Coordinates of C-alpha atoms in Angstrom, one line a residue:
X2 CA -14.7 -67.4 160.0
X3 CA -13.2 -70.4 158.9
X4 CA -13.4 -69.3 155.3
X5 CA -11.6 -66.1 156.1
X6 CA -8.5 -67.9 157.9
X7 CA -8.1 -70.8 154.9
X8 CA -7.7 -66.7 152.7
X9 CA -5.5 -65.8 155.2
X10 CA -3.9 -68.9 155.7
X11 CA -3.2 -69.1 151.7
X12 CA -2.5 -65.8 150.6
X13 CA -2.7 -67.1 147.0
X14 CA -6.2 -67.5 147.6
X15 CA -6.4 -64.0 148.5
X16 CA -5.0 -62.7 145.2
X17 CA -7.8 -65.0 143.6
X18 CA -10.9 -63.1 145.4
X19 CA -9.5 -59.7 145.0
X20 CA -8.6 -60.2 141.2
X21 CA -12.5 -61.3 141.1
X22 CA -13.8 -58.1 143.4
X23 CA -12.0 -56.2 140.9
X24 CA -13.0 -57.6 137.6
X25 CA -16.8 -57.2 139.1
X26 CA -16.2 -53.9 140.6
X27 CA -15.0 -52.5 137.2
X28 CA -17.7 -53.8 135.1
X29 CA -20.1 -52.4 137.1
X30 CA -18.7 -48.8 137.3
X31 CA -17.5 -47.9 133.6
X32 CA -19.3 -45.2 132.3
X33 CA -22.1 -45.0 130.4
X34 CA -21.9 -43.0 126.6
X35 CA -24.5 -42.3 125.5
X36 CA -24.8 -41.7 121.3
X37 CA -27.7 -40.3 119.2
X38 CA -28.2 -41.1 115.4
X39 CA -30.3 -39.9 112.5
X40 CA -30.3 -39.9 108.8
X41 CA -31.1 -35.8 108.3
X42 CA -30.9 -33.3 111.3
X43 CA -33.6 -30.5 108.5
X44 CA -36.6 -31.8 108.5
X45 CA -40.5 -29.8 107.7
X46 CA -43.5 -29.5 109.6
X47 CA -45.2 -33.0 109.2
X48 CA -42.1 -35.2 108.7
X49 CA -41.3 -37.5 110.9
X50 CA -37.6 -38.1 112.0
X51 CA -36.2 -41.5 113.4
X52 CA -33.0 -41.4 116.0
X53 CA -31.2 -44.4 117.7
X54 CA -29.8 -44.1 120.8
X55 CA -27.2 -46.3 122.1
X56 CA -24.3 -46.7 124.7
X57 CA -21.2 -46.0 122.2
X58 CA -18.9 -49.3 124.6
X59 CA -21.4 -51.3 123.5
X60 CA -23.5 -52.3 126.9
X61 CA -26.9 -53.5 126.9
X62 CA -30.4 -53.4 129.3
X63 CA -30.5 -49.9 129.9
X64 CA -33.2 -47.6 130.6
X65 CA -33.6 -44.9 127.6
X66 CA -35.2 -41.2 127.9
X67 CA -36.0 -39.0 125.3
X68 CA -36.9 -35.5 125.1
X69 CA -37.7 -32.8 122.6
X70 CA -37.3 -29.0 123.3
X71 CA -36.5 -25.9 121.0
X72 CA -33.9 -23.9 122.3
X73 CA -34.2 -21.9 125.6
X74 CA -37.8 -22.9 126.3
X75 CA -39.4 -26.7 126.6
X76 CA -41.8 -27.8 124.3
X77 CA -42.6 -31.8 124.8
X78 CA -41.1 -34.8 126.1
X79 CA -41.1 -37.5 123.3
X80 CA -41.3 -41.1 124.2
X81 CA -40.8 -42.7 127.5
X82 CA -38.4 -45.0 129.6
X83 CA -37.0 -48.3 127.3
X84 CA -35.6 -51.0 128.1
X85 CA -34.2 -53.1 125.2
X86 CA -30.5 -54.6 123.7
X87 CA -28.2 -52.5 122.8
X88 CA -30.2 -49.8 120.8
X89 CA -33.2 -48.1 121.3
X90 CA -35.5 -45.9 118.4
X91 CA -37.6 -43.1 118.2
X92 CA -39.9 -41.6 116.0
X93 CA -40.1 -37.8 116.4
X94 CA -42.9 -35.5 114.6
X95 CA -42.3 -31.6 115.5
X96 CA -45.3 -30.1 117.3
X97 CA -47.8 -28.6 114.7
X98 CA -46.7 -24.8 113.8
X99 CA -43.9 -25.0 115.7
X100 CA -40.6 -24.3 113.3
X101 CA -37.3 -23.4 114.5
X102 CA -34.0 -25.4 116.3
X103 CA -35.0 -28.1 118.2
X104 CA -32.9 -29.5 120.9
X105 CA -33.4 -33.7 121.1
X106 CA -31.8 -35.5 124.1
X107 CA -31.6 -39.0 124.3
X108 CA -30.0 -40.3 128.2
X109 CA -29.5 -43.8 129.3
X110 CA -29.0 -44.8 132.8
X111 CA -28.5 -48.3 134.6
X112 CA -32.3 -50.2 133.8
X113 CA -34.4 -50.2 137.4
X114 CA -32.4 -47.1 139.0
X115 CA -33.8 -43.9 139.7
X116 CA -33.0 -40.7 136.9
X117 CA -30.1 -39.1 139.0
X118 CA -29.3 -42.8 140.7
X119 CA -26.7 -45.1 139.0
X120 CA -24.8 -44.7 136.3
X121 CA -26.1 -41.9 133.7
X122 CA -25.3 -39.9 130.3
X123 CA -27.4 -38.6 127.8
X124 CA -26.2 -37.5 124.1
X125 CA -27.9 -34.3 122.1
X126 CA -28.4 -33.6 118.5
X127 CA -30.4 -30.5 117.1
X128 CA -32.5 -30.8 114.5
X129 CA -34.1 -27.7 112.4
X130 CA -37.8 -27.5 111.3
X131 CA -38.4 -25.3 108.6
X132 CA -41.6 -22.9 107.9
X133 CA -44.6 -24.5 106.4
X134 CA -47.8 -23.5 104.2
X135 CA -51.7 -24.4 105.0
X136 CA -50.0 -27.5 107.8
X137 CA -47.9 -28.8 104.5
X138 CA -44.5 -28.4 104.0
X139 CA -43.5 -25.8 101.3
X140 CA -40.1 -24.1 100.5
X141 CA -38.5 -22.0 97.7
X142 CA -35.1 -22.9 95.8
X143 CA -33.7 -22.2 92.7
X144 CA -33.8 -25.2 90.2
X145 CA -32.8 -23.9 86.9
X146 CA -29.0 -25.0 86.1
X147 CA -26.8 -22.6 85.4
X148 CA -23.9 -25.0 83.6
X149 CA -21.0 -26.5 85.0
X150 CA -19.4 -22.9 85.5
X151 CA -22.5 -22.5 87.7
X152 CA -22.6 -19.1 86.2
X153 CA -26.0 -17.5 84.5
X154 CA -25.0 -15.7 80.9
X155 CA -27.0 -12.9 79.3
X156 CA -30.4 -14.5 77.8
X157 CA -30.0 -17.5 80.7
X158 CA -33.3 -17.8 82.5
X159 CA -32.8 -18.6 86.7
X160 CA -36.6 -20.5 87.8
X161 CA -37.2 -20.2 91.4
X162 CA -39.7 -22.9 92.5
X163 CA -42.2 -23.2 95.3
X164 CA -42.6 -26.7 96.2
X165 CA -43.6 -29.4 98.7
X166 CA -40.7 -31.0 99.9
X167 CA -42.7 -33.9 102.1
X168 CA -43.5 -34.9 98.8
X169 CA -47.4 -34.0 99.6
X170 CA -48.7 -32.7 96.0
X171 CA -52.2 -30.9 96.9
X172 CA -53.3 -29.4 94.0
X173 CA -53.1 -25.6 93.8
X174 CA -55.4 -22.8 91.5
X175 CA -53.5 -19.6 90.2
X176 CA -54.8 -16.8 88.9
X177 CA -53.1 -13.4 88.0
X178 CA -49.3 -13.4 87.8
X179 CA -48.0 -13.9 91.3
X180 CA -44.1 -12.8 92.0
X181 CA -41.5 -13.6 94.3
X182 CA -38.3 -11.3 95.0
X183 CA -34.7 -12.6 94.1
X184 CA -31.8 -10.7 95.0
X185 CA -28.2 -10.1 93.2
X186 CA -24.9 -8.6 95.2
X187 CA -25.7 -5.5 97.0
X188 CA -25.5 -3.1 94.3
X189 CA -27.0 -5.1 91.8
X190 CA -30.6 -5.1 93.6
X191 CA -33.2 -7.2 93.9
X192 CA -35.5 -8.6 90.7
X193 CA -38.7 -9.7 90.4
X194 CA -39.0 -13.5 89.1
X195 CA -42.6 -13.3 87.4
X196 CA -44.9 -16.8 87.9
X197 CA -45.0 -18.8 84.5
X198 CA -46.5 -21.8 85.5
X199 CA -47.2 -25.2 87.6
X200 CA -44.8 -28.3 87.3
X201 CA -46.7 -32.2 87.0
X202 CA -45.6 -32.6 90.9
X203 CA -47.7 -29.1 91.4
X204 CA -44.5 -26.9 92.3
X205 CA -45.0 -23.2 91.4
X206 CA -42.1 -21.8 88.6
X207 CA -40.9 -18.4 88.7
X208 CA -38.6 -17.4 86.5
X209 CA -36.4 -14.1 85.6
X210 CA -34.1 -14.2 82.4
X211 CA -30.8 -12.6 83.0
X212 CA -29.9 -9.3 81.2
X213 CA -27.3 -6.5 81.2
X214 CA -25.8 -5.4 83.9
X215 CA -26.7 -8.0 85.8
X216 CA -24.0 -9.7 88.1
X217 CA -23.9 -11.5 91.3
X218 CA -20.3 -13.6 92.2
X219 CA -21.5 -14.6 95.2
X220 CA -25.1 -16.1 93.7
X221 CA -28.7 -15.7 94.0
X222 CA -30.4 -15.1 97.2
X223 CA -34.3 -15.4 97.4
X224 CA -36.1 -13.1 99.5
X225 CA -37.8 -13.9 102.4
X226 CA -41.8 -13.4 102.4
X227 CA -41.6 -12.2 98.8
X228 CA -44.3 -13.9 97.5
X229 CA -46.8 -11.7 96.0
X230 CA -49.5 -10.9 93.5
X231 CA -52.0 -13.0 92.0
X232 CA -54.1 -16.0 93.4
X233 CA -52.9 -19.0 95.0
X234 CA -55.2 -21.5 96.5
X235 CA -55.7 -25.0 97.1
X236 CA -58.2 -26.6 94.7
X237 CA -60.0 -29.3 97.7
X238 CA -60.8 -28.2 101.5
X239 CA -60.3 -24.2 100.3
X240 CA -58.6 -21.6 101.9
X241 CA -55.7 -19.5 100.4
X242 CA -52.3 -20.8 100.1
X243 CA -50.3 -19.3 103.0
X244 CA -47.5 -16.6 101.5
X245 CA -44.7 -16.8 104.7
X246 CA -42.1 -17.9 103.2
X247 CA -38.5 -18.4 104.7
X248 CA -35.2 -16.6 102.9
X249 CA -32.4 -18.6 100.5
X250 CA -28.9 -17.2 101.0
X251 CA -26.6 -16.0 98.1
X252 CA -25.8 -19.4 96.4
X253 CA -22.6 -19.8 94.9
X254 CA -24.0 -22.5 92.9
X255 CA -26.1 -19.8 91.3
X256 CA -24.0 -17.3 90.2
X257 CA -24.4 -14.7 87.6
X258 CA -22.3 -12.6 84.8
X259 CA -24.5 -11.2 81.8
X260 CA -21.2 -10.2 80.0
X261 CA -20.7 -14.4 79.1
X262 CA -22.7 -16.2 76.8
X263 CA -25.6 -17.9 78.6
X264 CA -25.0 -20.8 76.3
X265 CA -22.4 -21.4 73.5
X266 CA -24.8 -23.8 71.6
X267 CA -27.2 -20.9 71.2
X268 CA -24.4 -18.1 70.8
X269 CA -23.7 -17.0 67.3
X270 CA -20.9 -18.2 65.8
X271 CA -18.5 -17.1 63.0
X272 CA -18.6 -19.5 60.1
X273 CA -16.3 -18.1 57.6
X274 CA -14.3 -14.2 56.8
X275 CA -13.5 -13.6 53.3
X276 CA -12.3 -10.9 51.3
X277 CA -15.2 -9.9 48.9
X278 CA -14.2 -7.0 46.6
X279 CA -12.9 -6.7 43.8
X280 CA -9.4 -5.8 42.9
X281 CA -9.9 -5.6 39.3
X282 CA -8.1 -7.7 36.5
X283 CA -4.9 -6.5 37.8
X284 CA -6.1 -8.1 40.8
X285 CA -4.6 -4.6 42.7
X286 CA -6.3 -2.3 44.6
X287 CA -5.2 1.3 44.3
X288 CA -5.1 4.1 45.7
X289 CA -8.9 5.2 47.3
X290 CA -10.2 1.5 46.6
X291 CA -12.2 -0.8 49.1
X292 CA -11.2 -3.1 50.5
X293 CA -14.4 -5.3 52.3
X294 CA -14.5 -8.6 54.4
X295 CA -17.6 -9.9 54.5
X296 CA -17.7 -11.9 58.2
X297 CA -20.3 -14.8 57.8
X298 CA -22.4 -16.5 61.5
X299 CA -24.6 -19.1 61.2
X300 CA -27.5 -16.7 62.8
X301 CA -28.7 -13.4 62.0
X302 CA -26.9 -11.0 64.1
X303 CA -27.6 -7.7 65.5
X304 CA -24.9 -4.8 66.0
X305 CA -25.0 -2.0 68.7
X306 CA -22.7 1.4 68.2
X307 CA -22.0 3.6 71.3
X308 CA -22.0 6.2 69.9
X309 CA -24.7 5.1 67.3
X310 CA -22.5 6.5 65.1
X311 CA -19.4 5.1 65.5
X312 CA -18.6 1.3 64.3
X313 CA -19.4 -1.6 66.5
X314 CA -16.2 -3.8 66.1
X315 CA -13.2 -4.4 64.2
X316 CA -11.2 -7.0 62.8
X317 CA -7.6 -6.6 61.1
X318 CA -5.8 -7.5 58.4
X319 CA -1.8 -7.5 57.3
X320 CA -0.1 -6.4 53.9
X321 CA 2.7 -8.4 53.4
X322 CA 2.6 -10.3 56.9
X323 CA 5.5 -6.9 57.2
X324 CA 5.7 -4.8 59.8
X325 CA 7.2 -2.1 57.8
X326 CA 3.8 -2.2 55.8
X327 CA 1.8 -2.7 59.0
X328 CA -1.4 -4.4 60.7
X329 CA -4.2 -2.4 60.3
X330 CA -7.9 -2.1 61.1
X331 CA -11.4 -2.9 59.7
X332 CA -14.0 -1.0 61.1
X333 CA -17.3 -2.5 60.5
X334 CA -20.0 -0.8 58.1
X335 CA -23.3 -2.3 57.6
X336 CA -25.0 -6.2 57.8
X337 CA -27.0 -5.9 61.3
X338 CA -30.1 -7.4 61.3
X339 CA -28.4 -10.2 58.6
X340 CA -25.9 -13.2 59.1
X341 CA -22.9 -11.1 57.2
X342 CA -21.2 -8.0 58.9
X343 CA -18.8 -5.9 55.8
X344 CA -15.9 -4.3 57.3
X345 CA -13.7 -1.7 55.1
X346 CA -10.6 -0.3 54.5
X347 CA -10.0 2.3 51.7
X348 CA -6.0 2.1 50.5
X349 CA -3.9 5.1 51.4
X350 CA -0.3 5.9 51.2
X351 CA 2.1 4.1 51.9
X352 CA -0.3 1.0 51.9
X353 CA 1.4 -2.0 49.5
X354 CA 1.3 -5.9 49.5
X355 CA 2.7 -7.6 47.0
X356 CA 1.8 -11.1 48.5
X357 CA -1.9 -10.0 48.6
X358 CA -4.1 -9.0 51.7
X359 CA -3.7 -11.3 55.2
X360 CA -6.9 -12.0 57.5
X361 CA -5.1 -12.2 61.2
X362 CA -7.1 -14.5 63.1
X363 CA -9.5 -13.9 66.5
X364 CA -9.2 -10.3 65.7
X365 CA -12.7 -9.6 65.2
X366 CA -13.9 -7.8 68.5
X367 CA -16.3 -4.9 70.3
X368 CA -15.0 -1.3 69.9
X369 CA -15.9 -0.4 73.2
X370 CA -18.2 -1.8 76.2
X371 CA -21.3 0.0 74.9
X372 CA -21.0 -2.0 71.5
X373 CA -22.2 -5.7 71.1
X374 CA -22.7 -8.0 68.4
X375 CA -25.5 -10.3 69.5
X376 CA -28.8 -12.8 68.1
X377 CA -32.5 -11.5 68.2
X378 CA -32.7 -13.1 71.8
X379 CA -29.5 -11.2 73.3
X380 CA -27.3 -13.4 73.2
X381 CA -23.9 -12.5 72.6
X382 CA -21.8 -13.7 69.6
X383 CA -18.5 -15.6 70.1
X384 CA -15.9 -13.1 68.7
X385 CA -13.6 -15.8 67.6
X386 CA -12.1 -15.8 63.8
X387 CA -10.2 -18.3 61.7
X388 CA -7.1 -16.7 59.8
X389 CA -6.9 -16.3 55.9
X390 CA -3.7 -16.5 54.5
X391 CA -2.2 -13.8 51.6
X392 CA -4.3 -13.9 48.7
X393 CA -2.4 -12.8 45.5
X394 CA -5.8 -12.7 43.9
X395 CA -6.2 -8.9 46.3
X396 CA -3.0 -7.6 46.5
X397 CA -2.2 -3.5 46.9
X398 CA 0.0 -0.8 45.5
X399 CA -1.2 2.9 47.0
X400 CA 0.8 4.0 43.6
X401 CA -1.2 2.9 41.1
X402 CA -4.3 5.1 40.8
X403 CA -7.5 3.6 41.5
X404 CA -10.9 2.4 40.1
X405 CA -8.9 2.4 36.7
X406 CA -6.0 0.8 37.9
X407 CA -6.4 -2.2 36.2
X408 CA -6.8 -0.7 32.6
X409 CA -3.4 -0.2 30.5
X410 CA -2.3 3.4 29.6
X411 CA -3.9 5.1 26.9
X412 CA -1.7 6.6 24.4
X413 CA -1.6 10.6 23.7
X414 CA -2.6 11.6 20.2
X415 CA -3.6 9.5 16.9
X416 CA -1.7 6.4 15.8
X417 CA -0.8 6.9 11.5
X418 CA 0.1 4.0 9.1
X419 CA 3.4 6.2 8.8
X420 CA 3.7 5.8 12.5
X421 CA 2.8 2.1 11.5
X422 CA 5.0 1.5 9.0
X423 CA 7.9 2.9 11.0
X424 CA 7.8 1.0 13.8
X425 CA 7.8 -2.0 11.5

């Protein structure tokens, strides 16, 4: 009582104890917030995930709960009540067989209170268990790379593997050719990736090799539970390998487009054009001659017509660099199967070129879509031609007859030595 009058007696002293009450009263009633961490939230059957939980302000000697469920049902609770600093840590291992999304809640609550007593608040985080083969952890993905377009050409080969991704490498025995289903846009279909072979880590390589028409701009998808065919079984404690296998989603990172290249180092090139008949000593070519440029590549190539009997591709040239004299067009006539494709022209009227026959450069190209010029592996060539200048060596003149064009007139009747001697 006497305390109470000396407050009351020195209001000052009042202030003093409130301004302490409050101070106390406020530490004791900020809320609690709770915060979950982990390094990955995709984990496979047998991994085992670490979280920390924590109260985000900071505050320390709290009780900790964890618990593990996949959503809409309860499946275990992981873990029990801790009391530590300012963190507390978990290890979490999904229940065996159990795949799907897994809810983990971590809640912390003033240490020696009651759940529901005190201050509270728990934190969340879901985690997703993927499927799993024979209790180890297996999934498919695409591993081939398709270039830093991320595009697959014609001829490019995509390799799906199978592999364990807990970095478990029990040996596996396959016999027959096993298959798994990849899939392309909608109206490209699905395509069979055929088994070729088992990596050093023991993943399992499919691979399909792109062709014509094939195209997918929003990338390869891999078809869930498509693995088929063959043998497949572990080589120690027996039993097949198990086939369920979860679904990849169209990757963009996989795209594909057989009408590019799959890979300029391996495309055919164009090394050199040159004109390579004959104009004769009057280096002229008349009327009805042949004119041929020989295109060179540094590969065999192979030509495709559609129709078979139509020319594959073209590539022009200019008389005079003129355009009253005009641009006109090659059409190629034989080489396939060799590293030279001949293109011709035969002189008509009102051709002329005094200067001599122009090559125009990146002229050479396909007649049509059903026409390719391509190596023994399918690979498209790289239309692209330098230019060759006028060459005075093969000029034209339509008026000049040809094949003998070149020759000087022949005079009508017999020369005399009268004829002779008069001239002199």
């Amino acid at each position: 009582m006497k305390n109470l009058f000396s407050i009351l007696r020195f209001p000052f002293l009042m202030s003093i104890a409130l301004l302490t009450f409050a101070q106390t009263n406020v530490a004791l009633s900020a809320p609690l917030v709770a915060q979950i961490t982990t390094d990955e939230t995709e984990i496979e059957i047998n991994e085992t995930l670490t979280l920390t939980l924590s109260d985000a302000n900071g505050e320390t000697d709290l009780a900790y709960d964890w618990a593990a469920y996949i959503k809409g049902s309860w499946r275990a609770n992981q873990g029990g009540t801790l009391s530590s600093s300012n963190t507390a840590s978990t290890t979490w291992t999904p229940p065996a067989g159990q795949t799907g999304v897994y809810v983990i809640t971590g809640s912390i609550r003033d240490a020696g209170t009651r759940a529901g007593a005190g201050r509270q608040n728990q934190d969340s985080i879901e985690i997703t268990v993927t499927q799993v083969f024979a209790s180890t952890a297996y999934a498919a993905t695409i591993i081939s790379d398709p270039g830093d377009d991320k595009t697959y050409g014609l001829g490019d080969t995509i390799t799906v593997a199978i592999k364990n991704t807990a970095g478990i490498f029990t040996p596996l025995t396959v016999t027959g050719t096993p298959q798994i289903t990849i899939k392309m846009d909608p109206k490209y279909g699905e395509k069979i990736a055929s088994y070729t072979n088992s990596s050093p880590s023991n993943e399992l390589h499919f691979n399909y090799t792109i062709i014509e028409p094939n195209f997918s701009p929003k990338g390869i998808a891999i078809i869930a539970n498509s693995l088929n065919g063959g043998t497949i079984t572990f080589v120690s404690g027996g039993g097949s390998f198990v086939r369920t296998l979860l679904g990849v989603n169209h990757d963009p990172n996989h795209k594909v487009d057989w009408r590019i290249p799959s890979d300029p180092d391996l495309a055919p090139t164009v090394q050199s054009v040159n004109i390579t008949s004959d104009a004769g000593t009057d280096k002229t070519y008349g009327l009805g001659d042949k004119i041929v440029i020989a295109v060179e590549f540094d590969q065999k190539v192979i030509t495709t017509a559609l129709p078979s009997s139509w020319s594959a591709a073209f590539i022009d040239i200019d008389f005079d660099l003129q355009e009253i004299w005009g641009r006109k067009t090659f059409q190629s006539v034989r080489g396939s199967g060799t590293t030279t494709l001949e293109f011709e022209w035969v002189v008509r009227r009102p051709n002329f070129s005094s200067k001599g026959v122009a090559i125009l450069a990146n002229t050479l190209r396909l007649r049509n879509g059903g026409c390719h010029i391509r190596n023994e592996f399918g690979v498209d060539a790289i239309l692209t031609n330098p230019a060759v200048g006028p060459d005075t060596n093969h000029k034209v003149n339509w008026q000049i007859p040809g094949g003998a064009a070149a020759a000087p007139p022949k005079p009508k009747g017999k020369l005399t030595t009268k004829w002779a001697t008069l001239k002199k």
